[in-house]
Amino acid sequence: MAVSEEFKNRLGKLSTKLVEEPATLPMQKVEPVQQVQKKSVEEPEEEITQFNVKIPATLMKKIKLKAVEQDINIKDMVAQILIDHFKNL
């Protein structure tokens, strides 16, 4: 297959243009993300231990939804509920 002279000329002009002209790339503006303070239960001075319970799936869904609404993790939410419960006894 023979390459036409017109194609060679166009290719030559393109390579010259790429070398001579600076690249014009869009610059992205970078802004720092602001940190959000999350609510959390004050960590007691005591040793932390694991606590596992089996609960109905519907109750777990309610707990997860409430934790998201209050922007708190489930561990802190359950700990606060238990602390409040035992204060009232």
PDB file of C-alpha atoms in Angstrom:
ATOM      1  CA  MET A   1       0.000   0.000   0.000  1.00  0.00           C
ATOM      2  CA  ALA A   2       1.346   3.335  -0.979  1.00  0.00           C
ATOM      3  CA  VAL A   3       0.911   6.269   1.352  1.00  0.00           C
ATOM      4  CA  SER A   4      -0.221   9.366  -0.464  1.00  0.00           C
ATOM      5  CA  GLU A   5       1.885  12.519  -0.453  1.00  0.00           C
ATOM      6  CA  GLU A   6      -1.011  14.468   1.037  1.00  0.00           C
ATOM      7  CA  PHE A   7      -1.138  12.088   4.002  1.00  0.00           C
ATOM      8  CA  LYS A   8       2.626  12.397   4.537  1.00  0.00           C
ATOM      9  CA  ASN A   9       2.378  16.204   4.455  1.00  0.00           C
ATOM     10  CA  ARG A  10      -0.514  16.239   6.919  1.00  0.00           C
ATOM     11  CA  LEU A  11       1.321  13.844   9.228  1.00  0.00           C
ATOM     12  CA  GLY A  12       4.468  15.994   9.039  1.00  0.00           C
ATOM     13  CA  LYS A  13       2.494  19.137   9.870  1.00  0.00           C
ATOM     14  CA  LEU A  14       0.851  17.377  12.803  1.00  0.00           C
ATOM     15  CA  SER A  15       4.175  16.245  14.272  1.00  0.00           C
ATOM     16  CA  THR A  16       5.602  19.760  13.844  1.00  0.00           C
ATOM     17  CA  LYS A  17       2.543  21.265  15.492  1.00  0.00           C
ATOM     18  CA  LEU A  18       2.794  18.853  18.426  1.00  0.00           C
ATOM     19  CA  VAL A  19       6.448  19.726  18.999  1.00  0.00           C
ATOM     20  CA  GLU A  20       6.151  23.505  18.577  1.00  0.00           C
ATOM     21  CA  GLU A  21       2.893  24.285  20.382  1.00  0.00           C
ATOM     22  CA  PRO A  22       2.721  23.903  24.147  1.00  0.00           C
ATOM     23  CA  ALA A  23       0.059  21.577  25.459  1.00  0.00           C
ATOM     24  CA  THR A  24      -3.061  23.329  26.675  1.00  0.00           C
ATOM     25  CA  LEU A  25      -4.433  21.188  29.449  1.00  0.00           C
ATOM     26  CA  PRO A  26      -7.292  22.294  31.652  1.00  0.00           C
ATOM     27  CA  MET A  27      -6.140  22.901  35.208  1.00  0.00           C
ATOM     28  CA  GLN A  28      -8.226  21.414  37.969  1.00  0.00           C
ATOM     29  CA  LYS A  29      -8.792  23.564  41.022  1.00  0.00           C
ATOM     30  CA  VAL A  30      -7.876  21.667  44.181  1.00  0.00           C
ATOM     31  CA  GLU A  31      -9.468  22.685  47.461  1.00  0.00           C
ATOM     32  CA  PRO A  32      -8.890  21.007  50.821  1.00  0.00           C
ATOM     33  CA  VAL A  33     -11.770  19.047  52.299  1.00  0.00           C
ATOM     34  CA  GLN A  34     -13.065  20.374  55.591  1.00  0.00           C
ATOM     35  CA  GLN A  35     -13.010  17.867  58.413  1.00  0.00           C
ATOM     36  CA  VAL A  36     -16.373  17.136  60.004  1.00  0.00           C
ATOM     37  CA  GLN A  37     -16.424  16.586  63.734  1.00  0.00           C
ATOM     38  CA  LYS A  38     -18.289  13.381  64.482  1.00  0.00           C
ATOM     39  CA  LYS A  39     -20.148  12.859  67.705  1.00  0.00           C
ATOM     40  CA  SER A  40     -18.728  10.067  69.776  1.00  0.00           C
ATOM     41  CA  VAL A  41     -19.146   8.638  73.215  1.00  0.00           C
ATOM     42  CA  GLU A  42     -16.354   9.602  75.544  1.00  0.00           C
ATOM     43  CA  GLU A  43     -14.073   6.617  75.702  1.00  0.00           C
ATOM     44  CA  PRO A  44     -13.866   5.352  79.260  1.00  0.00           C
ATOM     45  CA  GLU A  45     -10.532   4.753  80.919  1.00  0.00           C
ATOM     46  CA  GLU A  46     -11.559   1.105  81.241  1.00  0.00           C
ATOM     47  CA  GLU A  47     -10.459  -1.722  78.998  1.00  0.00           C
ATOM     48  CA  ILE A  48     -12.667  -2.190  75.935  1.00  0.00           C
ATOM     49  CA  THR A  49     -14.131  -5.635  75.342  1.00  0.00           C
ATOM     50  CA  GLN A  50     -16.167  -7.187  72.562  1.00  0.00           C
ATOM     51  CA  PHE A  51     -19.926  -7.680  73.047  1.00  0.00           C
ATOM     52  CA  ASN A  52     -21.876  -9.834  70.575  1.00  0.00           C
ATOM     53  CA  VAL A  53     -25.634 -10.348  70.566  1.00  0.00           C
ATOM     54  CA  LYS A  54     -28.107 -11.825  68.130  1.00  0.00           C
ATOM     55  CA  ILE A  55     -30.997  -9.480  67.415  1.00  0.00           C
ATOM     56  CA  PRO A  56     -33.832  -9.482  64.877  1.00  0.00           C
ATOM     57  CA  ALA A  57     -32.830  -8.234  61.428  1.00  0.00           C
ATOM     58  CA  THR A  58     -35.529  -5.536  61.507  1.00  0.00           C
ATOM     59  CA  LEU A  59     -34.095  -4.137  64.745  1.00  0.00           C
ATOM     60  CA  MET A  60     -30.604  -4.077  63.226  1.00  0.00           C
ATOM     61  CA  LYS A  61     -31.926  -2.115  60.242  1.00  0.00           C
ATOM     62  CA  LYS A  62     -33.493   0.423  62.626  1.00  0.00           C
ATOM     63  CA  ILE A  63     -30.228   0.730  64.550  1.00  0.00           C
ATOM     64  CA  LYS A  64     -28.248   1.301  61.348  1.00  0.00           C
ATOM     65  CA  LEU A  65     -30.703   3.923  60.077  1.00  0.00           C
ATOM     66  CA  LYS A  66     -30.683   5.779  63.398  1.00  0.00           C
ATOM     67  CA  ALA A  67     -26.874   5.711  63.497  1.00  0.00           C
ATOM     68  CA  VAL A  68     -26.708   7.227  60.007  1.00  0.00           C
ATOM     69  CA  GLU A  69     -29.301   9.885  60.897  1.00  0.00           C
ATOM     70  CA  GLN A  70     -27.339  10.875  64.007  1.00  0.00           C
ATOM     71  CA  ASP A  71     -23.962  10.627  62.228  1.00  0.00           C
ATOM     72  CA  ILE A  72     -22.587   8.300  64.892  1.00  0.00           C
ATOM     73  CA  ASN A  73     -21.160   4.810  64.590  1.00  0.00           C
ATOM     74  CA  ILE A  74     -23.138   1.844  65.895  1.00  0.00           C
ATOM     75  CA  LYS A  75     -20.551   0.987  68.567  1.00  0.00           C
ATOM     76  CA  ASP A  76     -20.785   4.442  70.132  1.00  0.00           C
ATOM     77  CA  MET A  77     -24.571   4.530  69.849  1.00  0.00           C
ATOM     78  CA  VAL A  78     -25.075   1.154  71.554  1.00  0.00           C
ATOM     79  CA  ALA A  79     -22.514   2.015  74.239  1.00  0.00           C
ATOM     80  CA  GLN A  80     -24.335   5.282  75.003  1.00  0.00           C
ATOM     81  CA  ILE A  81     -27.715   3.501  75.163  1.00  0.00           C
ATOM     82  CA  LEU A  82     -26.330   0.953  77.631  1.00  0.00           C
ATOM     83  CA  ILE A  83     -24.643   3.655  79.739  1.00  0.00           C
ATOM     84  CA  ASP A  84     -27.925   5.611  79.905  1.00  0.00           C
ATOM     85  CA  HIS A  85     -29.880   2.453  80.762  1.00  0.00           C
ATOM     86  CA  PHE A  86     -27.639   1.542  83.690  1.00  0.00           C
ATOM     87  CA  LYS A  87     -27.626   5.129  85.013  1.00  0.00           C
ATOM     88  CA  ASN A  88     -31.405   4.893  85.401  1.00  0.00           C
ATOM     89  CA  LEU A  89     -31.330   1.677  87.472  1.00  0.00           C
TER      90      LEU A  89
END
